[in-house]
XYZ file of C-alpha atoms in Angstrom:
404
model
C 79.421 75.332 -86.346
C 77.121 72.646 -85.272
C 75.556 72.600 -81.910
C 73.165 69.730 -79.966
C 70.552 70.528 -77.400
C 70.175 67.499 -75.198
C 66.714 66.730 -74.123
C 64.739 64.609 -71.499
C 61.726 62.661 -72.402
C 60.354 62.794 -68.862
C 57.462 64.492 -67.415
C 59.263 65.101 -64.115
C 62.168 67.320 -65.634
C 60.007 67.856 -68.929
C 59.834 71.516 -70.231
C 55.923 72.776 -69.910
C 53.998 72.736 -73.534
C 51.694 75.302 -74.647
C 48.430 73.920 -75.574
C 48.523 75.258 -78.930
C 48.343 74.312 -82.484
C 51.191 72.949 -84.490
C 51.386 72.253 -88.095
C 50.150 69.158 -89.393
C 52.761 68.262 -92.412
C 50.622 65.139 -93.635
C 47.103 67.172 -93.656
C 49.543 70.084 -94.947
C 51.095 67.779 -97.982
C 47.509 66.056 -99.129
C 45.426 69.750 -99.522
C 48.279 71.620 -101.079
C 48.679 68.939 -103.674
C 44.871 68.391 -104.350
C 43.545 71.774 -103.745
C 44.475 74.876 -105.712
C 42.503 76.887 -103.584
C 44.198 75.641 -100.471
C 47.552 77.162 -102.324
C 45.900 80.373 -103.070
C 44.659 80.752 -99.441
C 47.792 80.073 -98.142
C 49.899 82.721 -100.075
C 47.243 85.065 -99.089
C 47.519 84.230 -95.797
C 51.144 84.211 -95.763
C 51.522 87.787 -97.399
C 49.039 89.120 -94.610
C 51.475 87.671 -91.800
C 54.169 89.586 -93.288
C 52.390 92.259 -94.116
C 54.105 94.807 -91.874
C 57.651 93.133 -92.710
C 59.146 95.279 -95.449
C 62.702 92.785 -95.717
C 61.829 89.486 -93.743
C 64.929 87.380 -92.431
C 65.236 83.671 -92.653
C 64.002 83.216 -89.234
C 61.242 85.566 -89.783
C 59.744 83.733 -93.015
C 60.084 80.334 -90.978
C 58.067 82.011 -88.264
C 55.651 83.373 -90.447
C 54.854 79.927 -92.540
C 54.865 78.209 -88.977
C 51.532 80.436 -87.824
C 50.280 79.863 -91.248
C 50.387 76.555 -91.377
C 49.179 76.118 -87.817
C 46.179 77.865 -88.486
C 45.477 76.601 -91.958
C 46.854 73.058 -91.370
C 47.011 72.825 -87.422
C 46.355 70.213 -84.982
C 46.114 70.379 -81.444
C 47.279 67.688 -78.755
C 46.675 64.421 -79.682
C 43.638 62.662 -77.907
C 42.600 58.995 -77.619
C 40.258 57.987 -79.884
C 37.153 56.168 -78.970
C 36.689 52.389 -78.395
C 33.753 50.549 -80.032
C 32.347 50.071 -76.516
C 32.700 53.682 -75.364
C 29.708 54.811 -77.596
C 26.345 56.356 -75.453
C 24.162 53.255 -76.597
C 26.911 50.847 -75.186
C 26.871 52.797 -71.934
C 23.479 52.543 -71.383
C 23.302 48.566 -72.350
C 25.633 48.290 -69.758
C 23.911 50.456 -67.343
C 20.810 48.344 -67.713
C 23.102 45.529 -67.122
C 24.183 46.685 -63.776
C 20.450 47.526 -62.588
C 19.197 44.255 -63.577
C 21.895 42.028 -61.482
C 21.027 44.383 -58.359
C 17.408 43.843 -58.919
C 18.346 40.162 -59.259
C 20.490 40.361 -55.957
C 17.599 41.736 -53.866
C 15.336 39.258 -55.133
C 17.320 36.780 -53.693
C 16.618 37.429 -50.405
C 12.476 37.017 -50.895
C 12.820 33.191 -52.122
C 10.535 31.724 -49.007
C 7.339 31.485 -51.578
C 6.293 30.954 -54.371
C 5.571 34.277 -55.125
C 9.288 35.318 -54.338
C 10.490 32.003 -56.276
C 8.825 33.576 -59.812
C 10.125 37.101 -58.598
C 13.577 35.461 -58.797
C 13.364 33.749 -62.218
C 11.330 36.877 -63.931
C 14.637 39.262 -63.012
C 17.209 35.880 -63.481
C 15.406 36.158 -67.126
C 15.687 40.304 -67.585
C 19.235 39.854 -66.393
C 19.853 36.979 -68.948
C 18.252 39.259 -71.669
C 19.908 42.569 -70.425
C 23.452 40.869 -70.903
C 22.466 39.203 -74.601
C 21.090 42.973 -75.574
C 24.469 44.242 -74.209
C 26.482 41.425 -76.279
C 24.533 42.221 -79.638
C 25.388 45.922 -79.453
C 28.961 45.475 -78.399
C 29.055 43.242 -81.569
C 27.322 45.718 -83.668
C 29.302 48.855 -82.428
C 32.578 46.611 -83.487
C 31.330 45.933 -86.977
C 30.865 49.864 -87.299
C 34.241 50.458 -86.033
C 35.914 48.071 -88.342
C 33.856 49.460 -91.333
C 34.724 52.853 -90.477
C 38.547 52.115 -90.695
C 38.297 50.244 -93.631
C 36.297 52.817 -95.702
C 38.778 55.413 -94.158
C 42.164 53.082 -95.163
C 39.833 52.724 -98.813
C 39.597 56.627 -99.269
C 43.201 57.109 -98.441
C 44.481 54.522 -100.810
C 42.190 56.248 -103.344
C 43.788 59.678 -102.550
C 47.432 58.172 -102.476
C 47.553 59.051 -98.919
C 49.839 56.230 -97.952
C 50.238 57.432 -94.251
C 47.283 57.934 -93.775
C 46.421 53.946 -95.402
C 49.273 53.253 -92.970
C 48.203 54.608 -89.859
C 44.663 52.485 -90.473
C 46.531 49.445 -90.862
C 48.906 50.204 -88.233
C 45.664 50.710 -85.740
C 44.249 47.864 -86.879
C 47.719 45.259 -86.975
C 48.011 43.054 -83.729
C 48.833 44.921 -80.680
C 52.727 44.355 -80.041
C 53.499 44.670 -76.456
C 54.989 47.842 -75.348
C 58.274 48.000 -73.865
C 59.151 50.526 -71.408
C 62.315 52.626 -72.938
C 64.233 52.820 -70.099
C 68.196 53.096 -68.833
C 69.639 50.723 -66.396
C 72.775 50.733 -64.165
C 76.068 48.255 -64.100
C 73.758 46.215 -61.712
C 70.772 46.021 -63.728
C 68.563 48.210 -61.494
C 66.638 51.206 -63.262
C 67.806 54.920 -63.126
C 65.816 57.586 -62.177
C 65.006 60.525 -64.911
C 67.827 62.682 -63.681
C 70.457 59.700 -63.712
C 69.352 59.084 -67.374
C 70.070 62.762 -68.543
C 73.109 62.761 -66.347
C 74.347 59.448 -68.329
C 73.109 60.554 -71.790
C 75.252 63.988 -71.131
C 78.163 61.918 -70.123
C 77.966 59.861 -73.312
C 77.236 61.961 -75.974
C 79.684 65.003 -74.592
C 82.467 63.747 -75.512
C 81.411 62.794 -79.328
C 79.263 66.061 -80.263
C 81.240 68.759 -78.108
C 84.466 68.312 -79.902
C 85.896 71.569 -80.842
C 85.329 72.490 -83.929
C 87.681 74.861 -86.431
C 88.690 77.802 -84.347
C 87.370 81.556 -85.816
C 90.353 82.814 -87.223
C 88.818 86.028 -88.960
C 87.824 83.744 -91.819
C 86.584 86.179 -95.134
C 85.466 85.500 -98.849
C 87.944 86.459 -101.589
C 85.008 87.342 -103.329
C 80.804 87.482 -103.774
C 79.430 84.284 -103.654
C 76.810 84.326 -106.504
C 73.423 82.274 -106.774
C 70.874 82.127 -109.236
C 67.626 81.716 -108.544
C 67.586 78.731 -110.261
C 70.101 77.271 -107.800
C 67.995 78.216 -104.877
C 64.820 76.287 -106.731
C 66.344 73.765 -107.569
C 67.160 73.259 -103.863
C 63.714 74.271 -102.129
C 62.902 71.487 -104.834
C 64.983 68.590 -103.481
C 63.960 69.564 -99.754
C 61.690 66.155 -98.775
C 58.551 67.648 -97.738
C 57.633 64.743 -94.996
C 61.178 65.607 -93.241
C 60.494 66.648 -89.354
C 61.464 69.877 -88.785
C 62.823 71.052 -84.840
C 59.530 71.955 -82.582
C 58.584 75.245 -83.010
C 59.598 75.685 -86.946
C 57.870 75.549 -89.934
C 57.587 72.320 -91.571
C 59.674 71.881 -94.782
C 56.598 71.376 -97.179
C 55.117 75.757 -96.301
C 58.710 76.219 -97.634
C 57.782 74.467 -100.935
C 54.888 76.261 -101.649
C 56.183 79.253 -100.435
C 59.037 78.945 -103.119
C 58.486 82.732 -104.897
C 59.116 84.394 -101.369
C 61.786 82.008 -100.215
C 64.253 82.414 -103.155
C 63.964 86.251 -102.294
C 64.562 85.864 -99.074
C 67.763 83.354 -99.186
C 68.934 85.399 -102.291
C 69.122 88.374 -100.182
C 70.227 86.666 -97.288
C 73.326 85.441 -99.188
C 73.907 88.727 -100.930
C 73.731 90.301 -97.135
C 76.440 87.474 -95.301
C 78.202 85.460 -98.563
C 80.041 88.691 -99.648
C 83.977 89.308 -99.652
C 84.962 90.180 -96.403
C 84.976 88.687 -92.855
C 82.337 85.737 -92.551
C 79.277 86.429 -90.104
C 77.306 83.187 -90.091
C 73.896 83.652 -88.412
C 74.074 80.800 -85.316
C 70.406 80.029 -85.502
C 70.739 78.707 -88.820
C 74.055 76.625 -87.477
C 72.912 74.836 -84.755
C 70.853 71.130 -84.603
C 68.534 69.762 -82.468
C 69.483 66.169 -80.619
C 66.862 64.209 -80.844
C 67.532 60.088 -79.984
C 65.920 57.153 -81.400
C 66.251 54.015 -79.974
C 67.891 51.313 -82.448
C 66.262 48.037 -83.617
C 66.795 45.025 -81.798
C 64.776 45.537 -78.799
C 64.713 48.601 -75.928
C 67.449 50.925 -74.970
C 69.108 50.150 -72.087
C 72.078 52.026 -72.115
C 72.780 55.759 -74.133
C 75.061 53.652 -76.786
C 71.404 52.014 -77.517
C 69.946 54.932 -79.306
C 71.319 56.377 -82.516
C 70.985 60.328 -82.928
C 69.276 62.467 -85.165
C 69.631 66.437 -85.835
C 66.843 68.236 -86.760
C 67.769 71.424 -88.789
C 66.262 74.319 -89.337
C 64.991 74.299 -93.073
C 66.229 77.552 -94.173
C 70.054 75.996 -92.751
C 68.871 72.602 -94.897
C 68.149 74.577 -97.965
C 71.161 77.033 -97.629
C 73.874 73.655 -97.216
C 71.629 71.939 -100.620
C 73.047 75.244 -102.208
C 76.647 74.644 -101.330
C 76.185 71.002 -101.832
C 75.472 71.248 -105.296
C 78.411 73.650 -105.940
C 80.606 70.922 -104.314
C 79.005 67.784 -105.642
C 80.958 67.903 -108.608
C 84.511 68.544 -107.218
C 83.688 65.687 -104.746
C 82.713 63.068 -107.113
C 85.767 63.522 -108.996
C 87.819 62.612 -106.259
C 85.798 60.264 -104.956
C 85.717 58.369 -108.378
C 89.576 57.687 -107.966
C 89.092 55.691 -104.850
C 86.978 52.452 -104.329
C 84.525 54.334 -102.904
C 80.626 53.380 -102.970
C 79.056 54.928 -100.705
C 77.474 59.051 -101.277
C 78.897 58.774 -104.793
C 76.522 59.344 -107.922
C 76.438 55.770 -109.973
C 77.965 53.435 -107.594
C 75.804 51.671 -105.010
C 75.841 48.417 -102.992
C 75.969 46.191 -106.252
C 78.586 47.543 -107.619
C 80.238 47.011 -103.959
C 79.536 43.064 -104.336
C 80.593 43.126 -108.132
C 84.056 44.083 -107.120
C 84.735 42.021 -104.066
C 83.359 38.931 -106.255
C 85.458 40.086 -109.154
C 88.334 39.887 -106.844
C 87.876 36.652 -105.348
C 87.504 34.895 -108.710
C 91.178 37.021 -109.658
C 92.350 35.158 -106.700
C 90.760 32.075 -107.117
C 92.348 31.822 -111.151
C 95.843 32.648 -109.717
C 95.713 29.708 -106.846
C 94.316 27.506 -109.473
C 96.972 28.276 -112.141
C 99.543 27.176 -109.715
C 98.325 23.806 -110.043
C 101.155 21.221 -111.530
C 100.301 18.112 -113.737
C 102.447 16.138 -115.535
C 102.011 18.026 -118.777
C 103.190 21.255 -116.909
C 106.173 19.819 -115.552
C 107.436 18.449 -118.317
C 106.553 21.763 -120.183
C 109.533 23.395 -117.121
C 106.451 25.170 -115.864
C 107.607 26.402 -112.197
C 105.516 27.207 -109.289
C 105.943 30.771 -107.627
C 106.759 30.568 -104.068
C 103.443 32.549 -103.330
C 100.266 33.314 -105.178
C 96.935 34.734 -104.349
C 95.282 37.675 -102.707
C 94.596 39.670 -99.457
C 91.453 41.754 -98.483
C 90.958 44.030 -96.173
C 87.574 44.942 -94.350
C 87.188 48.541 -92.824
C 84.712 48.339 -90.186
C 83.194 52.211 -90.500
C 80.663 51.899 -87.151
C 80.579 55.156 -85.712
C 82.860 56.321 -88.009
C 81.147 59.726 -88.504
C 81.181 60.010 -84.189
C 85.064 59.704 -84.801
C 85.343 62.635 -87.428
C 86.875 66.155 -85.913
C 84.118 68.409 -86.430
């Protein structure tokens, strides 16, 4: 069973969030990869978190991993970084400029005497001196800001932190115009938040709300046995940077808790995948739908967004275990057909080469029907039809059309 939770992105109807720390996957990956003491401290904290649980389930293990990762590698609510002109020194210089400007305006009313003209000139000179000092201080603070960003980028590159390096480059890159992502009605007018949610639900519900196979009392004929090596291999294939659903542990936490994860997964398979009726845990069979805008412009309709499903790390692990068992049989069937997607040893290059080879054979067949004088005297006969046909199949939205 696959379930979807459609969420909005508007403050007016958004569920209030608690200002608690969440795990920073990038920070956790870099520290766990570089420092052995960080890995040891993570294992110790995880054991303390599960101290009162004798046989933790997959959901309990995920909750413990989330808490430990948030405590050790957490990040709070994101805040805007300080701009070069927002420092305290620049603030004092700006205050001096406004003070000198006020004094200059006051001196403009006392220009009827020689002393008044001298005071006016003196305050005018002070005002321009303060402006020059402010411009010099802003330029200096801007250079300091750029040097700090460049050093941060160099340190990230030296530590092979590609995400940190890309973040600095993105901050220094020319700013792009921010386009508001808001749906429009058929007449071109903007939708309000509730109308957008209704439009999303009306468009995606027929696609993802199709009935799956009805529960017919499925049973396993025999126990499903899995070795520790299979589970460890599946754990190693969990991509560390893959996004997890909100409130769930990042995948990197499962990678570095492999020993405990293997034990809990083995116990789960032994308890739920044994001979007899199947009773899957509904908490592990659901995914959370998130909608990302497609490239090519701001989304104006629900079809301009593409959905991704954020899965539970443990359900992804169980799926990989099953995939490893089924993949050899699926590949044997796939190699009987000209399928090049999702098949090992085949890719775009092979697909293009097959099309090019077919075009070459067709051209050779057509060329062979050209009759010259020598061919006619030799008794060659032109066939009534010779050539080839190519069919192209449009697979856009193919997954949405499959009954699940």
